[in-house]
Short mmCIF file of C-alpha atoms in Angstrom, two decimals:
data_model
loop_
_atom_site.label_atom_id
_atom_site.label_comp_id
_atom_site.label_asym_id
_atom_site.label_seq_id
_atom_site.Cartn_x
_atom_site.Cartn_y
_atom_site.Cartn_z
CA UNK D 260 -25.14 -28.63 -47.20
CA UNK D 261 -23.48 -30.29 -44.27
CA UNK D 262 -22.63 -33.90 -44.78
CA UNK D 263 -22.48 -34.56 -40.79
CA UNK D 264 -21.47 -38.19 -41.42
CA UNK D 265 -18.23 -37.62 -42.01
CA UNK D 266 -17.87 -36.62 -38.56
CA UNK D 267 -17.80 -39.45 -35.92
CA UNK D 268 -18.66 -39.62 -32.29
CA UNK D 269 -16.03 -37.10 -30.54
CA UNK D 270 -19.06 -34.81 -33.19
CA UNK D 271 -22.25 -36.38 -33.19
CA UNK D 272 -21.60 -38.41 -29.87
CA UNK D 273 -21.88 -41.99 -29.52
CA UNK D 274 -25.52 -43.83 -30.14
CA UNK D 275 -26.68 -45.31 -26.64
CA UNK D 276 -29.33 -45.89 -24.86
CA UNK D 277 -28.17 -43.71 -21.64
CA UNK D 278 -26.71 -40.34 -23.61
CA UNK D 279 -26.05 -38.65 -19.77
CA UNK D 280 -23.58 -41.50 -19.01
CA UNK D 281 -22.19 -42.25 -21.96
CA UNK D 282 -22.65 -39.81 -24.82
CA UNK D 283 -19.10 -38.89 -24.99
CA UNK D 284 -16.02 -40.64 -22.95
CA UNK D 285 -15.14 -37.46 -20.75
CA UNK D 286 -15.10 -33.74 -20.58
CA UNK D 287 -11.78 -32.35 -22.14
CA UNK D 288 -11.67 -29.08 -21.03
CA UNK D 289 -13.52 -26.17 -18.64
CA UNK D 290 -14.77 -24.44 -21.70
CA UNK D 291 -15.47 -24.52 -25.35
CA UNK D 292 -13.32 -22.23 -27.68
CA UNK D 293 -12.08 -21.29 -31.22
CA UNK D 294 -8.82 -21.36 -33.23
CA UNK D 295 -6.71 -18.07 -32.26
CA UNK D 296 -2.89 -17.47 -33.91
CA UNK D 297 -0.57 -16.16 -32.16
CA UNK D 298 0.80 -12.58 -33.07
CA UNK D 299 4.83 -12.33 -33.50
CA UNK D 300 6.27 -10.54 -30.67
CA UNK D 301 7.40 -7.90 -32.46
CA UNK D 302 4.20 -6.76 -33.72
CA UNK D 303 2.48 -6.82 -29.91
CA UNK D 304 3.24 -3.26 -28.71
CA UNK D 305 2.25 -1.83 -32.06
CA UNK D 306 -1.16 -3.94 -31.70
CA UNK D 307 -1.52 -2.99 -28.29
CA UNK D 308 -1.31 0.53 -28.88
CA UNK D 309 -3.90 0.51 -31.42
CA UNK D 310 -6.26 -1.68 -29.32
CA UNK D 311 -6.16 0.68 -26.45
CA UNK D 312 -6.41 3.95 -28.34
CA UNK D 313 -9.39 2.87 -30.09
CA UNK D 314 -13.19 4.45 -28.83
CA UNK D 315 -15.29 1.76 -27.02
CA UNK D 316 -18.91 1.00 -27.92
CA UNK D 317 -21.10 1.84 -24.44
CA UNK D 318 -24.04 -0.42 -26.34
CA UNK D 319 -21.28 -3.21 -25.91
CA UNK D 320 -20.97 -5.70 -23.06
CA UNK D 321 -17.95 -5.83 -21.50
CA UNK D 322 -16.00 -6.94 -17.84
CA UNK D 323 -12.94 -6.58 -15.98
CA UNK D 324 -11.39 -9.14 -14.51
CA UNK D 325 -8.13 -8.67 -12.23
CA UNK D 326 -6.24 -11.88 -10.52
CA UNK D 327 -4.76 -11.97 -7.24
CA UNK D 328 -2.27 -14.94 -7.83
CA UNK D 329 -1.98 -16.14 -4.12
CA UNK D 330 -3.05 -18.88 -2.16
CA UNK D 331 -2.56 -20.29 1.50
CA UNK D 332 -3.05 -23.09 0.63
CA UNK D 333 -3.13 -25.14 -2.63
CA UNK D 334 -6.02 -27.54 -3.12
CA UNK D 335 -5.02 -31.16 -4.31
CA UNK D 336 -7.48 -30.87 -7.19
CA UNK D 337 -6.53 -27.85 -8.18
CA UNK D 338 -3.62 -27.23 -11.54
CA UNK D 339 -3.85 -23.41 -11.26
CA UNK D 340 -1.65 -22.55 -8.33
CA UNK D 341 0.74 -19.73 -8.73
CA UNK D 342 2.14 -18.75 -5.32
CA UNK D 343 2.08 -19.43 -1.89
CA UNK D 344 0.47 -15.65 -0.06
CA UNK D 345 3.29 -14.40 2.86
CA UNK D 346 2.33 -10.75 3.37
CA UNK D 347 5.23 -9.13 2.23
CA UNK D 348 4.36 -10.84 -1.30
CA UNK D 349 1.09 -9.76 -1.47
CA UNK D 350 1.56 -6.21 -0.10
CA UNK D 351 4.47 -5.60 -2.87
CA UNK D 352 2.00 -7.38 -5.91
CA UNK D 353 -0.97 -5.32 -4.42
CA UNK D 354 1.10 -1.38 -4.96
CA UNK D 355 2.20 -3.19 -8.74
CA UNK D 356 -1.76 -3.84 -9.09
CA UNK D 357 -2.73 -0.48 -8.48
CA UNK D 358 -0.13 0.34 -11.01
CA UNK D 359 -1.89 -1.75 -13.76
CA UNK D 360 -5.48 -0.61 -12.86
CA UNK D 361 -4.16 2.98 -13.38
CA UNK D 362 -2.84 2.23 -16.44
CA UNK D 363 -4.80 0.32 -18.01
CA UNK D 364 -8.24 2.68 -16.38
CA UNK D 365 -6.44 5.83 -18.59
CA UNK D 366 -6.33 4.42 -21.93
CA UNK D 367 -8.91 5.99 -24.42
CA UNK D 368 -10.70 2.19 -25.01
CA UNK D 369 -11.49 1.98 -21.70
CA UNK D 370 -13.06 5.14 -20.69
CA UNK D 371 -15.02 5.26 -23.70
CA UNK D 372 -17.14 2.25 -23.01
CA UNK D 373 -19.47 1.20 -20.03
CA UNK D 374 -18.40 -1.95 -17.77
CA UNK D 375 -21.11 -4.49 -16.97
CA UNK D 376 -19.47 -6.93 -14.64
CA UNK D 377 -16.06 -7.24 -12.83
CA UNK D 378 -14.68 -10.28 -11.29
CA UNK D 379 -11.96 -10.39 -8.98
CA UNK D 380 -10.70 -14.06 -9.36
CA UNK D 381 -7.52 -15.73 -8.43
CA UNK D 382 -6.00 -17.59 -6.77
CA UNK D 383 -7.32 -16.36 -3.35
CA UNK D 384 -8.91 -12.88 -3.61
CA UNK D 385 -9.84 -13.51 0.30
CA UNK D 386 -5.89 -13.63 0.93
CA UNK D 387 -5.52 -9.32 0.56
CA UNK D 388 -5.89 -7.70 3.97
CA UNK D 389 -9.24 -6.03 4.48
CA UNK D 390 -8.18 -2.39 3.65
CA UNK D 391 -6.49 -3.79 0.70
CA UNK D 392 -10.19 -5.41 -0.17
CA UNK D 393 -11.69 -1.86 0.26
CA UNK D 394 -8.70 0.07 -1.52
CA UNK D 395 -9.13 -2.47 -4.40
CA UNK D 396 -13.40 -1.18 -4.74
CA UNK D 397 -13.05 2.02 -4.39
CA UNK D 398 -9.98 2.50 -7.34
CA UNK D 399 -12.42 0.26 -9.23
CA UNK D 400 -15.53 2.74 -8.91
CA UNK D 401 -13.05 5.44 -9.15
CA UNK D 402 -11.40 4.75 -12.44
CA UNK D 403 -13.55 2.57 -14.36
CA UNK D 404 -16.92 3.68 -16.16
CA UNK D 405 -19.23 1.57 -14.73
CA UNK D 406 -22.55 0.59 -15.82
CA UNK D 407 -25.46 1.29 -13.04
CA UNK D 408 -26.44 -1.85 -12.09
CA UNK D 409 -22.76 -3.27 -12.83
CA UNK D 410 -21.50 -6.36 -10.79
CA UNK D 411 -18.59 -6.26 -8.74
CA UNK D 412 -17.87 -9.56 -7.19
CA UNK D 413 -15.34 -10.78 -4.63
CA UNK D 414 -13.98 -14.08 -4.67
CA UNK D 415 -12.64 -16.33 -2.42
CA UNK D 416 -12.48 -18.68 0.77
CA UNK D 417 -14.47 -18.65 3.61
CA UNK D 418 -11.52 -19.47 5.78
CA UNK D 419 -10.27 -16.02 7.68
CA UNK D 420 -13.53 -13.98 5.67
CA UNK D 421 -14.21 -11.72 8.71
CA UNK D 422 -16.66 -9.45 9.82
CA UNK D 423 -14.14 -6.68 8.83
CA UNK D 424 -13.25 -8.11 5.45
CA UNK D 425 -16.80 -8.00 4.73
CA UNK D 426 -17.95 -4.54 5.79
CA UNK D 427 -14.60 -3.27 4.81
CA UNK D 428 -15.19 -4.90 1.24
CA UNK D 429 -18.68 -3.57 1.10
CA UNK D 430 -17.64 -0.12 2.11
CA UNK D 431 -15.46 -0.50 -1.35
CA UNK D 432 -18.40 -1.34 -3.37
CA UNK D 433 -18.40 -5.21 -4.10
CA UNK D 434 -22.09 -6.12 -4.09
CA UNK D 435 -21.06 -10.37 -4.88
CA UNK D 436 -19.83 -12.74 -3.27
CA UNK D 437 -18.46 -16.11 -4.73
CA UNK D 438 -16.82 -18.80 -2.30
CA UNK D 439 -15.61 -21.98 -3.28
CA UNK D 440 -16.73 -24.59 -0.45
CA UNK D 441 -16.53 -27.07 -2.79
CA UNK D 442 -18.05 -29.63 -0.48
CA UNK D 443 -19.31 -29.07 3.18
CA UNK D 444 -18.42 -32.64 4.22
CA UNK D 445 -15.57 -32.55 6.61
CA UNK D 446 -13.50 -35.45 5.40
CA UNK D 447 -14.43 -34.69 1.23
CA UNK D 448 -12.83 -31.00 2.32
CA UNK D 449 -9.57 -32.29 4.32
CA UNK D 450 -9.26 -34.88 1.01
CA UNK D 451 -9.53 -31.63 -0.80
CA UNK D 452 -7.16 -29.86 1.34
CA UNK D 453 -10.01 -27.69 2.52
CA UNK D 454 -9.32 -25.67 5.83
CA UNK D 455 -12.56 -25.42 7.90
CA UNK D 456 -14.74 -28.07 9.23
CA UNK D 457 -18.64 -28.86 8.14
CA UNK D 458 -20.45 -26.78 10.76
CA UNK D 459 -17.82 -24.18 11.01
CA UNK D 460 -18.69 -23.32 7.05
CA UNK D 461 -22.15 -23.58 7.13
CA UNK D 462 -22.44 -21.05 10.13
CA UNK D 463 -20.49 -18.67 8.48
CA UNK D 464 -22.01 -18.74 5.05
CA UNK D 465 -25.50 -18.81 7.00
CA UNK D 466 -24.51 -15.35 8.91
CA UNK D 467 -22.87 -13.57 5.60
CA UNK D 468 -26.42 -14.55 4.14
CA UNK D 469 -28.08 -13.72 6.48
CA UNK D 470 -27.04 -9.71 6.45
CA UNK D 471 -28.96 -9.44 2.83
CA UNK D 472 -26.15 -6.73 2.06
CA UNK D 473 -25.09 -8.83 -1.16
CA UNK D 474 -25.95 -11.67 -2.95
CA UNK D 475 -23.65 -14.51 -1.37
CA UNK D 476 -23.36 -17.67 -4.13
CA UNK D 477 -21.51 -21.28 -3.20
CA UNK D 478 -19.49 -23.25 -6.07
CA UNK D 479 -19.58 -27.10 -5.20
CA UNK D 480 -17.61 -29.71 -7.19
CA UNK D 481 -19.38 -32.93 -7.49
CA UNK D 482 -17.00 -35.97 -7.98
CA UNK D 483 -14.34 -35.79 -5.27
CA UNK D 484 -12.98 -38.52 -3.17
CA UNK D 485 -15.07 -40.03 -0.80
CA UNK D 486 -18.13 -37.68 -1.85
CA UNK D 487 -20.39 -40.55 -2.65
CA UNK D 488 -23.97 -39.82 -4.39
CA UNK D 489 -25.44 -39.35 -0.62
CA UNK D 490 -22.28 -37.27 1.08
CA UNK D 491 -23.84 -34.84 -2.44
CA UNK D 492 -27.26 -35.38 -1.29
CA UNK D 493 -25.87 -33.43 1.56
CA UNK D 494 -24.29 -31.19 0.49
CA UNK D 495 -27.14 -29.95 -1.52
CA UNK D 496 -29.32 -29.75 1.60
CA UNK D 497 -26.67 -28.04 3.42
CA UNK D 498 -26.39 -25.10 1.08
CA UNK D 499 -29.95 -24.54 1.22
CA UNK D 500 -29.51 -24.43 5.13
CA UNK D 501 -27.40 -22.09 4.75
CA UNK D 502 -29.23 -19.44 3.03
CA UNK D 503 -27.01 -18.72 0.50
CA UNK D 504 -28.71 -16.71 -2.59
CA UNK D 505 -26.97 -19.17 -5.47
CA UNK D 506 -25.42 -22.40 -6.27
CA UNK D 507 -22.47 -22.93 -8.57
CA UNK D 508 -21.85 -27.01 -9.32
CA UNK D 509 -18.87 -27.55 -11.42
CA UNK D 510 -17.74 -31.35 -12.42
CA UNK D 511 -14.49 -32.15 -10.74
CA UNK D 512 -11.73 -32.35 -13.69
CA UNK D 513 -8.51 -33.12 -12.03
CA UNK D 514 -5.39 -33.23 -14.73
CA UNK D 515 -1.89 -31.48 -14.96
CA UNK D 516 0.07 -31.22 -11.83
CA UNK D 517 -3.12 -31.62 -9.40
CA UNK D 518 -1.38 -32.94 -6.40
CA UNK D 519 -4.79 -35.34 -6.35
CA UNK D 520 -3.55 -37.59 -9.11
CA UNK D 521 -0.42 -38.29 -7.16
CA UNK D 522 -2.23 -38.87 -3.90
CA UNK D 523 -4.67 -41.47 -5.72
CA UNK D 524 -1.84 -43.18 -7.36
CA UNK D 525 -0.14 -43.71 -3.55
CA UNK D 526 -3.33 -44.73 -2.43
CA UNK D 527 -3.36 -41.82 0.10
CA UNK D 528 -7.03 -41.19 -1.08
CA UNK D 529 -9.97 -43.21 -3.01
CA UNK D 530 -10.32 -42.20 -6.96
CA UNK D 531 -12.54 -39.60 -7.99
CA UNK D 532 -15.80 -40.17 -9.61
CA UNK D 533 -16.04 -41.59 -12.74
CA UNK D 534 -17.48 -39.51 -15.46
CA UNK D 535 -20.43 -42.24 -15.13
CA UNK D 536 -20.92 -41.20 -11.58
CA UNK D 537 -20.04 -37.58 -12.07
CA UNK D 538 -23.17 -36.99 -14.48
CA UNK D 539 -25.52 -39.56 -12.42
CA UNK D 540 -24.44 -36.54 -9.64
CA UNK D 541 -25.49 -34.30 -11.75
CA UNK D 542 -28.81 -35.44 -12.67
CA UNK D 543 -29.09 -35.75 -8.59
CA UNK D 544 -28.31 -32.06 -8.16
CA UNK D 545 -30.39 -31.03 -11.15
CA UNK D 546 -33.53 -32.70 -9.78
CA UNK D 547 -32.69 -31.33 -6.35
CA UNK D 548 -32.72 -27.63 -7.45
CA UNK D 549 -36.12 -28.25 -9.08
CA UNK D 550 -38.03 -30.04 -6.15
CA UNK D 551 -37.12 -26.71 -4.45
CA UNK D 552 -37.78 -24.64 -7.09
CA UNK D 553 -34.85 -22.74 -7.86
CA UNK D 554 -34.25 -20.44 -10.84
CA UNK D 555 -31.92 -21.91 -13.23
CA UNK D 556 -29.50 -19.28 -15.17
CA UNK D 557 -27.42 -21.91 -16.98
CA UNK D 558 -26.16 -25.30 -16.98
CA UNK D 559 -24.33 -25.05 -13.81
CA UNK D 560 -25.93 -22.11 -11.70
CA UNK D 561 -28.91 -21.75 -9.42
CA UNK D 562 -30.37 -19.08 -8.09
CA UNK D 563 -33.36 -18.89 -5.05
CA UNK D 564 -33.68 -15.24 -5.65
CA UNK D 565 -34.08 -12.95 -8.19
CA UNK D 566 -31.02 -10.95 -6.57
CA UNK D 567 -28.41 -12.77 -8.26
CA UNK D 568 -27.81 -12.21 -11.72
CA UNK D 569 -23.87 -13.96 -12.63
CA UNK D 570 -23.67 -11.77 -14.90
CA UNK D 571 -19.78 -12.11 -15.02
CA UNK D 572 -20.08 -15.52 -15.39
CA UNK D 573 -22.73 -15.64 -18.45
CA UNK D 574 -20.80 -12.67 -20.16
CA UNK D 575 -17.02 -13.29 -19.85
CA UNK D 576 -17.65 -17.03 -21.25
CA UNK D 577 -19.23 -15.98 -23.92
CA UNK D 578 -19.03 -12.73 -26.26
CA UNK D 579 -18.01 -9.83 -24.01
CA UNK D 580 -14.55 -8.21 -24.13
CA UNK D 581 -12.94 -8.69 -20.99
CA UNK D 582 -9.89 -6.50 -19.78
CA UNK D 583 -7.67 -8.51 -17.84
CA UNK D 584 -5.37 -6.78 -14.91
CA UNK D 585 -3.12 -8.70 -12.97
CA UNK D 586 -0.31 -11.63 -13.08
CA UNK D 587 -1.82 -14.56 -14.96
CA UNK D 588 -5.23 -13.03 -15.77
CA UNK D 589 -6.22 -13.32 -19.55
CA UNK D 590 -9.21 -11.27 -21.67
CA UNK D 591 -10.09 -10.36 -24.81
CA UNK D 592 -10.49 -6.74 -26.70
CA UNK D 593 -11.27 -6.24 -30.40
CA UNK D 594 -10.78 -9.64 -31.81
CA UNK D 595 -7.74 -10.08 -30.04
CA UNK D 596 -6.86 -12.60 -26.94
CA UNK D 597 -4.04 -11.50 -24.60
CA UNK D 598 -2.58 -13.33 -21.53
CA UNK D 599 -0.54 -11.49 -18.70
CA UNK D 600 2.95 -12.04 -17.73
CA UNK D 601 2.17 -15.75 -15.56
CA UNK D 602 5.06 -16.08 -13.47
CA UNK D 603 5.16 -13.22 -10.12
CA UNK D 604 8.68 -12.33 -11.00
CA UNK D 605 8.11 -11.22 -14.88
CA UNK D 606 5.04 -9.49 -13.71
CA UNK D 607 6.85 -7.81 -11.34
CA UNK D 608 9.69 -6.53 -13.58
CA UNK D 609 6.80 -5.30 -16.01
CA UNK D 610 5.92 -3.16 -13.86
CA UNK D 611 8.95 -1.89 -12.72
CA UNK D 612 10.27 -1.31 -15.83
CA UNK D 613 6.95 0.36 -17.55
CA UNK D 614 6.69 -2.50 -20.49
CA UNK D 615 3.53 -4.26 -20.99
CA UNK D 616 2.17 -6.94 -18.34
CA UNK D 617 0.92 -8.78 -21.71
CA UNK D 618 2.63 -11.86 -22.67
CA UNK D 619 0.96 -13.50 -25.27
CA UNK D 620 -1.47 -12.18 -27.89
CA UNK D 621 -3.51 -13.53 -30.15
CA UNK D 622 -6.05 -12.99 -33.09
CA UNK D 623 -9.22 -14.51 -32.49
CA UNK D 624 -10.56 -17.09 -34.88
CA UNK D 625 -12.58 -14.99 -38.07
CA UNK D 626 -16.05 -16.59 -36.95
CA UNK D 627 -15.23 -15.93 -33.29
CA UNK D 628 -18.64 -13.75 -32.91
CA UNK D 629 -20.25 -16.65 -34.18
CA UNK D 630 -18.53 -19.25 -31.67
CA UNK D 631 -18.98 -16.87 -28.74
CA UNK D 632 -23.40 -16.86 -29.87
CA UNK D 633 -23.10 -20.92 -29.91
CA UNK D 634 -21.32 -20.57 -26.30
CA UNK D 635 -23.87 -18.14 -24.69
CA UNK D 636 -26.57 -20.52 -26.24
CA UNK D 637 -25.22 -23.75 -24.91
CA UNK D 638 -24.08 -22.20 -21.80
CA UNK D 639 -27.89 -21.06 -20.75
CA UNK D 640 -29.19 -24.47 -22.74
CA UNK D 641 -30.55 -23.45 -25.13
CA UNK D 642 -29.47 -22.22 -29.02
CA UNK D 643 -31.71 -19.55 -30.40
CA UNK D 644 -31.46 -19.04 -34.29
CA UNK D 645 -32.19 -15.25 -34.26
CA UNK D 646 -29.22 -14.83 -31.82
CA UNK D 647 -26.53 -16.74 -34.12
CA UNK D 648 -24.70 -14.48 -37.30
CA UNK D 649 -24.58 -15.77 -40.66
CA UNK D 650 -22.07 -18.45 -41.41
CA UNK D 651 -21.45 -18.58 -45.27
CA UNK D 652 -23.85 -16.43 -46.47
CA UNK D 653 -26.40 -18.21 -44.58
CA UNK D 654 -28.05 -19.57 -41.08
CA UNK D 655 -25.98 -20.54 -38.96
CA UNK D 656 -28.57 -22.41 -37.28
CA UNK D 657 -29.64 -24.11 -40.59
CA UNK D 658 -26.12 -24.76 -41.74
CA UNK D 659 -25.97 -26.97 -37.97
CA UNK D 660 -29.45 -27.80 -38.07
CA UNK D 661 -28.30 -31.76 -39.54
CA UNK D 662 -25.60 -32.04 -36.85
CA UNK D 663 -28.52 -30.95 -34.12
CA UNK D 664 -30.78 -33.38 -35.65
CA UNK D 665 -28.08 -36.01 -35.10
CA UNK D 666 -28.47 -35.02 -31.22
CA UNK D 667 -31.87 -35.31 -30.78
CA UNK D 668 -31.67 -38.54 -32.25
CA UNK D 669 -28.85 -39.46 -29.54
CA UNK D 670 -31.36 -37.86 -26.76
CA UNK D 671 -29.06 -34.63 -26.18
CA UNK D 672 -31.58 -32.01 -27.33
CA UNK D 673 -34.60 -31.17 -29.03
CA UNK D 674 -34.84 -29.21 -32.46
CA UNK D 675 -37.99 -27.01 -31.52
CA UNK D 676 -38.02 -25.17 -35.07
CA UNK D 677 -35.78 -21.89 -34.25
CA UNK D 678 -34.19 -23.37 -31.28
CA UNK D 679 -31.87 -26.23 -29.60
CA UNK D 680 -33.58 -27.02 -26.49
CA UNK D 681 -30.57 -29.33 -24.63
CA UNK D 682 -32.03 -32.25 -22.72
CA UNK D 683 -30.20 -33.14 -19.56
CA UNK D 684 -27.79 -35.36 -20.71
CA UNK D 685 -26.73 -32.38 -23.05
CA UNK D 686 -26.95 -29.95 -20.36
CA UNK D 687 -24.11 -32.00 -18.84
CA UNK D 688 -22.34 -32.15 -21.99
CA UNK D 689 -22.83 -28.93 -22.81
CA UNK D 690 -18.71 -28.13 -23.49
CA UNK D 691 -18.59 -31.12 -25.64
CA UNK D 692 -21.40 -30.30 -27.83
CA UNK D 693 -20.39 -26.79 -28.20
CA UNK D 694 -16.87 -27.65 -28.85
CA UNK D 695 -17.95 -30.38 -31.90
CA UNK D 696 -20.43 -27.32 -33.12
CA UNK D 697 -17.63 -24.62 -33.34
CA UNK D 698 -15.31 -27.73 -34.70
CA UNK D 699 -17.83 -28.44 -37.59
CA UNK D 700 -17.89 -24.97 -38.47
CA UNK D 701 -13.75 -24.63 -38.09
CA UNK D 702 -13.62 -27.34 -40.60
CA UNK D 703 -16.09 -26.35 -43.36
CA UNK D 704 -14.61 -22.71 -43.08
CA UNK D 705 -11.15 -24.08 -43.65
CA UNK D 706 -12.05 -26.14 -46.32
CA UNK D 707 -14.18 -23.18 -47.78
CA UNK D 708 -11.39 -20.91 -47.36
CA UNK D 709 -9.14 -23.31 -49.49
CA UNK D 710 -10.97 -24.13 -52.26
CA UNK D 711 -11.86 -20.56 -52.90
CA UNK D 712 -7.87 -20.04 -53.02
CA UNK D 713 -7.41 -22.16 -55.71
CA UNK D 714 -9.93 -21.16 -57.70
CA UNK D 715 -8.55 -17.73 -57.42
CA UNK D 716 -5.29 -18.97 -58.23
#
């Protein structure tokens, strides 16, 4: 049995009246995950090896995601940003690319299974020339067993997206579009160190949409400077101006080396919201999608159509092995995490030299399939018992079922017999409450694991 209080509120979350606000003091990190250990270094190629000679399962999800490490530009909020694009960069990284995707297309694990999604992230996908952008579809199609209805999206910037990118793109095979506006509001974007203005955005995402050759989906942040609850408001309405087939709306979390934090403390630009504000947004943009009856596919995406599927998105976050290709893209194959060479230079010489573009791997945590169930549960909102594996010998869903009781109590969810229904407040605290879930079960397995050692002994 779980004795849940032991735990204390970074678990169960605190007890107050106004749970959206206030359940827990802030969101930690973009998404929930498990324990992994690091493999020696000397063991990787040997591990490698094995991973990629191994047969694939085609009844198996899986997705490819390859990173394009360049931007024009680097957003203040933003702690990801590898390298500024100049052409002659990007041309040279593009030929290594094709490299990789080669490689990594002719190993036996790849070609044995069936690809569901691919995601070309970055970084600034939008920042490879337009043939490059075809070249890039077609050696996908060409080398990679695809699944029939498989998704193949293209992200990036409006900014520069041209007629010929787009045709040129499509002519490759992408079929989804992702670009981050982040806010239409002309002075939230140059805060933001967007580069277009208001209406210059909205007409172009309103003519891409327009075409109905591909789904074309919109991420917003809620909770940047000078984007007060109505400047949101606005930027709600605008989207659905626009056209666009679905909404992304991701909480601003600014930390690291975001240039925003030094800006704020200059006084160059107002604070961002408080995570107060940030989930009152929420609940605004929430209700919003419902008045105009949108489909929701998980906490934080829309859709007006039943076109769009983010299937990338609801897979690669949660228990599908992902390949990773490219200079600072990371995956996942066979219970193992791996992380490309970060840094252009050591990418580069990978290449160059024929040695792995993986850095760092690691093994997964032992209840890993169990932590990536919990994640596709509370990253669609709801936590099915039939979809969870055993833990101990028994439900999982039982095992948690005190700890979920605990949250209905604090007005998170609702237990509705075989499922976890979150409420909105959890729906905004949706990483939090899956990280304390995969935390509780961390714990009891370690202590588990530990007394059954010294019995043994």
């Amino acid at each position: 049995m779980l004795d849940i209080y032991k735990f204390d509120e970074s678990i169960l979350g605190a007890d107050t009246p106004d749970p959206l606000r206030y359940a827990f003091p802030q969101k930690k990190s973009a998404h929930a995950g498990g324990m992994a250990s690091p493999i020696p270094p000397d063991q990787k190629v040997e591990i490698l090896s094995r991973l990629y000679d191994q047969q694939g399962q085609k009844s198996a999800k899986r997705c490819l995601y390859i990173h394009i490490p360049f931007c024009r530009v680097r957003c203040t909020f933003c702690n990801f940003f590898q390298n500024a694009a100049s052409r002659k960069l990007v041309d040279d990284y593009f030929e290594a690319l094709m490299i990789e995707i080669a490689q990594k297309a002719a190993q036996p694990w790849t070609q044995t299974g069936l690809f569901h999604a691919v995601y070309i992230g970055g970084g600034t996908p939008t920042d490879l020339s337009a043939e490059q952008v075809e070249r890039l579809g077609k050696a996908i199609r060409r080398s990679f067993p695809l699944s029939t209805d498989c998704e193949i999206t293209l992200e990036g910037r409006i900014n520069r997206f041209s007629d010929e990118m787009f045709e040129r793109s499509l002519e490759g095979g992408f079929n989804r579009y992702s670009f981050g506006i982040q806010s239409f509001n002309t002075k939230v974007r140059r805060s933001a160190k967007r580069l277009d203005d208001r209406e210059d955005v909205m007409a172009r995402v309103a003519s891409l949409s327009a075409t109905q050759q591909a789904p074309i989906i919109v991420d917003l942040l809620y909770g940047l400077p000078y984007q007060t609850e109505e400047v949101f408001e606005q930027d709600l309405n605008d989207f659905m101006a626009t056209g666009a087939h679905g909404l992304d709306l991701y909480q601003l979390v600014v930390g690291g080396s975001a240039p925003m934090i030094n800006m704020v403390e200059k006084g160059r630009i107002p604070a961002p919201a408080t995570t107060a504000e940030k989930a009152a947004m929420y609940k605004i943009g929430s209700d919003f999608m419902a008045k105009h009856h949108l489909t929701q596919l998980s906490v934080n995406h829309w859709t007006r159509d039943n076109r769009e599927r983010s299937q990338y998105n609801s897979l690669a976050k949660t228990y599908a092995e992902v390949l990773p290709i490219g200079c600072g893209a990371g995956g996942n194959i066979g219970g193992f995490g791996m992380m490309n060479h970060r840094t252009l230079e050591s990418y580069m010489n990978a290449i160059k030299s024929g040695d792995s573009t993986v850095v760092m791997l690691t093994k997964q945590h032992f209840l890993e399939p169990l932590f990536a169930a919990l994640k596709s549960g509370f990253d669609h909102g709801v936590v099915s018992k039939i979809a969870l594996p055993d833990f101990n010998g028994q439900s999982s869903f039982e095992f948690l079922r005190p700890l979920f009781e605990v949250w209905q109590q604090r007005g998170l969810a609702q237990v509705e017999d075989d499922y976890l229904v979150l409420t909105l407040a959890g729906r905004f605290w949706t990483v939090s409450l899956a990280q304390a879930a995969i935390q509780v079960l961390q714990q009891t397995f370690q202590q588990t694991t530990a007394v059954e050692s010294a019995v043994s002994l």
